[in-house]
Amino acid sequence: PIAPWSVPGQEGADAQALAQARAALPALDASDAAMAGVLAALAGPQPAQALVRSDRFVRRFVATVDNLSRPRASAMLWPVHPTGERFTVQELAAEGGTAIAQANSARYGPAVALLQRLDAAELARSYRQHYPLFQQAYEELGYPQAYFNDRLVAVIDHLLQAPEPQAPRVRLMPVRGQVPSLQPWVRYEFEDAQLEALSAGQKILVRIGPQHARLVKAKLRALRAEIAAKAPAAGPEDAAPRDQ
C-alpha cells in the first residue's frame, strides 16, 4: 500500500471504525443506491444525477481509472455521461490547418464545475469508507493480487504529467472503406505525433483546454495528498463480502 491506514496512537480507533464501515457496506452488485446517495451528498443531488452514471458506478469508476493511462478508455464504461455537444475545431486562416476550437472547452464546463465542488477531504473519506467495494471490482478486472489504491495513485500521477498545449492542431482522418462516416467529429487526431501518442486520460486533459486541465490537476493533487496521507487498509485479501 502507498500509506498505512493507521496513524500513531490511533490504531485501535481506526481498526474499529474500519470494521464498522465494512459491516455496513452493501454487496458490490447491490451498491448502486448507496453510491448514488454518497455522490448526491458530495456534489448535490441535481448535479450528481445529471452528470454521473449511478448504475454499476463502482465497476465503472475502477475500469475507467485502470484505462486512463492506456491508449483507449471506452466511453461506454465511464462513470460520467459524455458531453452532449460535439467536438469542435477552427480553421487557421493565416497559417493554414485546423486546431481545436477555443470554444470547445465550454462543453466540459459542467463536469469540471462538478469536480470543483467536491471537497478533497470528504471525497477521500468516502472513498476509504467504501474501499472494499472498489478493491473487489479491481480484483474482478483480473488483478487478484493488486491493490487498487496503488493503481489510483499511479494513474493520478500519470495524469498530472499531461501537457497543456494552447489550441493544438488536429487533422481529420480519412474514411477507410466505401461507407461515409456519419460522425466526422470523432475522426480527428492530433497533428503532433507526441500528442497523438498520449494515453486516453492525458488526451482528455488536452482536449478540455489548459484552463480546465489546471483546475482538474489541482483537484487531483489535493485528492492524492488526502489518499496518500491515510490510505485504505483493505488490500486484495480484505475486500467486501462476496455477492451471494
XYZ file of C-alpha atoms in Angstrom:
244
model
C 0.000 0.000 0.000
C 1.007 3.629 -0.632
C 0.471 4.569 3.019
C -0.723 2.797 6.163
C -4.306 3.166 7.318
C -3.428 3.901 10.937
C -1.551 6.840 12.394
C 0.474 6.565 15.611
C -1.738 6.464 18.669
C -4.964 5.835 16.733
C -4.578 2.222 15.605
C -7.375 0.883 17.802
C -9.886 3.572 16.854
C -9.064 3.234 13.162
C -9.460 -0.541 13.235
C -12.816 -0.283 14.982
C -14.085 2.365 12.550
C -12.914 0.314 9.573
C -14.622 -2.824 10.883
C -17.877 -0.920 11.350
C -17.624 0.530 7.844
C -17.101 -2.901 6.286
C -20.034 -4.368 8.167
C -22.311 -1.610 6.856
C -21.278 -1.966 3.207
C -23.713 -3.458 0.696
C -22.672 -6.212 -1.678
C -20.986 -4.883 -4.803
C -23.904 -5.906 -7.042
C -26.291 -4.056 -4.727
C -24.182 -0.931 -4.194
C -25.724 1.426 -6.781
C -28.246 3.039 -4.426
C -25.657 3.554 -1.706
C -23.170 5.118 -4.115
C -25.868 7.367 -5.587
C -26.540 8.642 -2.080
C -22.844 9.250 -1.454
C -22.452 11.155 -4.724
C -25.551 13.252 -4.046
C -24.202 14.146 -0.607
C -20.819 15.118 -2.030
C -21.894 17.033 -5.128
C -25.576 17.827 -4.652
C -28.473 15.704 -5.921
C -29.118 17.551 -9.195
C -25.508 17.765 -10.491
C -24.834 14.179 -9.488
C -27.962 12.896 -11.206
C -27.298 14.919 -14.357
C -23.633 14.055 -14.826
C -22.899 10.778 -13.032
C -23.895 7.290 -14.126
C -25.085 5.659 -10.941
C -25.609 2.209 -12.474
C -22.602 -0.017 -11.765
C -20.772 3.094 -10.577
C -18.043 1.308 -8.626
C -17.193 -1.004 -11.515
C -17.319 1.902 -13.996
C -15.013 4.007 -11.826
C -12.476 1.236 -11.333
C -12.430 0.208 -15.008
C -12.057 3.806 -16.173
C -9.256 4.567 -13.723
C -7.438 1.476 -14.947
C -7.909 2.509 -18.590
C -6.948 6.190 -18.350
C -3.223 5.516 -18.641
C -3.790 3.199 -21.611
C -4.373 4.064 -25.296
C -8.168 3.602 -25.040
C -10.751 4.316 -22.344
C -14.162 3.324 -23.676
C -16.864 5.924 -23.003
C -19.288 3.039 -22.504
C -17.506 2.301 -19.215
C -17.189 5.876 -17.948
C -18.762 6.689 -14.563
C -19.938 10.022 -16.003
C -22.105 10.837 -19.007
C -20.185 12.017 -22.092
C -20.748 15.637 -23.039
C -23.762 16.179 -25.255
C -22.083 18.668 -27.588
C -19.798 17.697 -30.431
C -16.043 18.180 -30.595
C -15.438 21.482 -32.424
C -12.478 22.769 -34.416
C -11.448 26.026 -36.047
C -9.682 26.660 -39.316
C -6.431 28.618 -39.061
C -6.792 31.115 -41.881
C -3.386 32.774 -41.546
C -1.083 29.778 -41.250
C -3.452 27.107 -42.559
C -4.525 23.901 -40.895
C -7.073 23.058 -38.213
C -6.938 23.381 -34.424
C -9.202 22.592 -31.507
C -11.637 25.498 -31.238
C -11.268 27.785 -28.239
C -14.996 27.330 -27.605
C -14.631 23.555 -27.430
C -13.607 23.678 -23.770
C -17.045 25.051 -22.797
C -18.629 21.644 -23.361
C -16.625 20.303 -20.412
C -17.627 23.163 -18.109
C -20.372 21.337 -16.147
C -18.152 18.325 -15.435
C -15.237 20.499 -14.315
C -17.579 22.590 -12.165
C -18.877 19.410 -10.537
C -15.332 18.316 -9.772
C -14.560 21.723 -8.279
C -17.495 21.409 -5.887
C -16.117 18.199 -4.432
C -14.141 18.603 -1.219
C -10.979 16.505 -1.469
C -11.006 15.524 2.203
C -14.650 14.426 2.111
C -14.113 12.632 -1.178
C -11.159 10.727 0.275
C -13.133 9.886 3.414
C -15.998 8.396 1.384
C -13.519 6.532 -0.799
C -11.831 4.979 2.234
C -15.187 4.091 3.766
C -16.280 2.227 0.629
C -12.845 0.995 -0.385
C -13.582 -2.756 -0.085
C -16.094 -2.346 -2.940
C -13.501 -0.680 -5.181
C -10.950 -3.345 -4.302
C -13.385 -6.134 -5.163
C -14.210 -4.528 -8.517
C -10.492 -4.241 -9.259
C -9.942 -7.901 -8.468
C -12.790 -8.779 -10.838
C -10.936 -6.947 -13.621
C -8.188 -9.531 -13.292
C -5.915 -8.172 -10.563
C -6.480 -10.502 -7.583
C -3.100 -9.729 -6.015
C -3.009 -5.971 -6.693
C -4.030 -3.034 -4.508
C -6.431 -0.677 -6.311
C -5.347 2.321 -4.259
C -1.813 1.985 -5.651
C -3.253 1.914 -9.169
C -5.365 5.010 -8.475
C -2.384 6.985 -7.174
C -0.232 5.873 -10.118
C -2.895 6.986 -12.604
C -3.275 10.351 -10.845
C 0.497 10.848 -11.110
C 0.295 9.921 -14.786
C -2.495 12.416 -15.471
C -0.603 15.194 -13.706
C 2.117 14.831 -16.357
C -0.254 15.713 -19.217
C 0.996 18.621 -21.353
C -1.044 21.816 -21.667
C -0.730 22.995 -25.289
C -2.660 26.022 -26.474
C -5.116 25.207 -29.301
C -3.253 22.131 -30.573
C -3.581 21.333 -34.236
C -5.686 18.391 -35.356
C -6.414 16.679 -38.639
C -9.381 14.737 -39.952
C -8.515 11.147 -40.649
C -9.808 9.760 -43.966
C -12.524 7.132 -44.017
C -11.183 3.693 -44.837
C -13.957 1.971 -46.721
C -16.867 2.724 -49.018
C -19.371 3.781 -46.347
C -19.121 7.508 -45.500
C -18.705 8.499 -41.863
C -21.831 9.948 -40.246
C -19.811 11.297 -37.303
C -16.765 13.112 -38.718
C -16.135 14.858 -35.376
C -14.902 11.562 -33.889
C -12.263 11.122 -36.613
C -9.919 13.918 -35.561
C -6.451 13.125 -34.296
C -3.642 15.364 -33.097
C -1.252 16.542 -35.779
C 1.641 16.463 -33.308
C 2.819 12.860 -33.073
C 3.765 13.279 -29.405
C 0.251 14.444 -28.524
C -1.318 11.658 -30.558
C 0.808 9.135 -28.654
C -0.560 10.285 -25.275
C -2.746 7.997 -23.193
C -6.523 8.260 -23.280
C -6.573 10.163 -19.990
C -3.902 12.659 -20.981
C -5.665 13.274 -24.304
C -8.838 14.119 -22.405
C -6.933 16.716 -20.382
C -5.546 18.216 -23.590
C -8.981 18.336 -25.239
C -10.686 20.076 -22.315
C -8.286 23.003 -22.665
C -5.433 24.252 -20.465
C -7.609 26.288 -18.091
C -9.876 23.360 -17.278
C -6.894 20.999 -17.182
C -5.224 23.100 -14.484
C -8.382 23.010 -12.365
C -8.663 19.245 -12.760
C -4.994 18.749 -11.902
C -5.302 20.911 -8.788
C -8.166 18.745 -7.554
C -6.255 15.576 -8.380
C -3.255 16.822 -6.387
C -5.473 17.586 -3.405
C -7.134 14.175 -3.613
C -3.794 12.416 -3.964
C -2.488 14.161 -0.864
C -5.528 13.060 1.135
C -5.287 9.459 -0.050
C -1.529 9.196 0.451
C -1.807 10.679 3.947
C -4.129 7.896 5.033
C -4.587 5.115 2.518
C -7.332 2.474 2.775
C -6.391 -0.623 4.712
C -8.305 -3.205 2.688
C -5.998 -4.981 0.283
C -6.596 -7.904 -2.076
C -7.138 -10.249 0.839
C -9.610 -7.950 2.600
C -12.319 -6.909 0.144
C -16.044 -6.588 0.735
C -18.166 -9.694 1.291
C -18.755 -11.515 -1.988
C -22.168 -11.272 -3.606
C -24.279 -14.333 -2.959
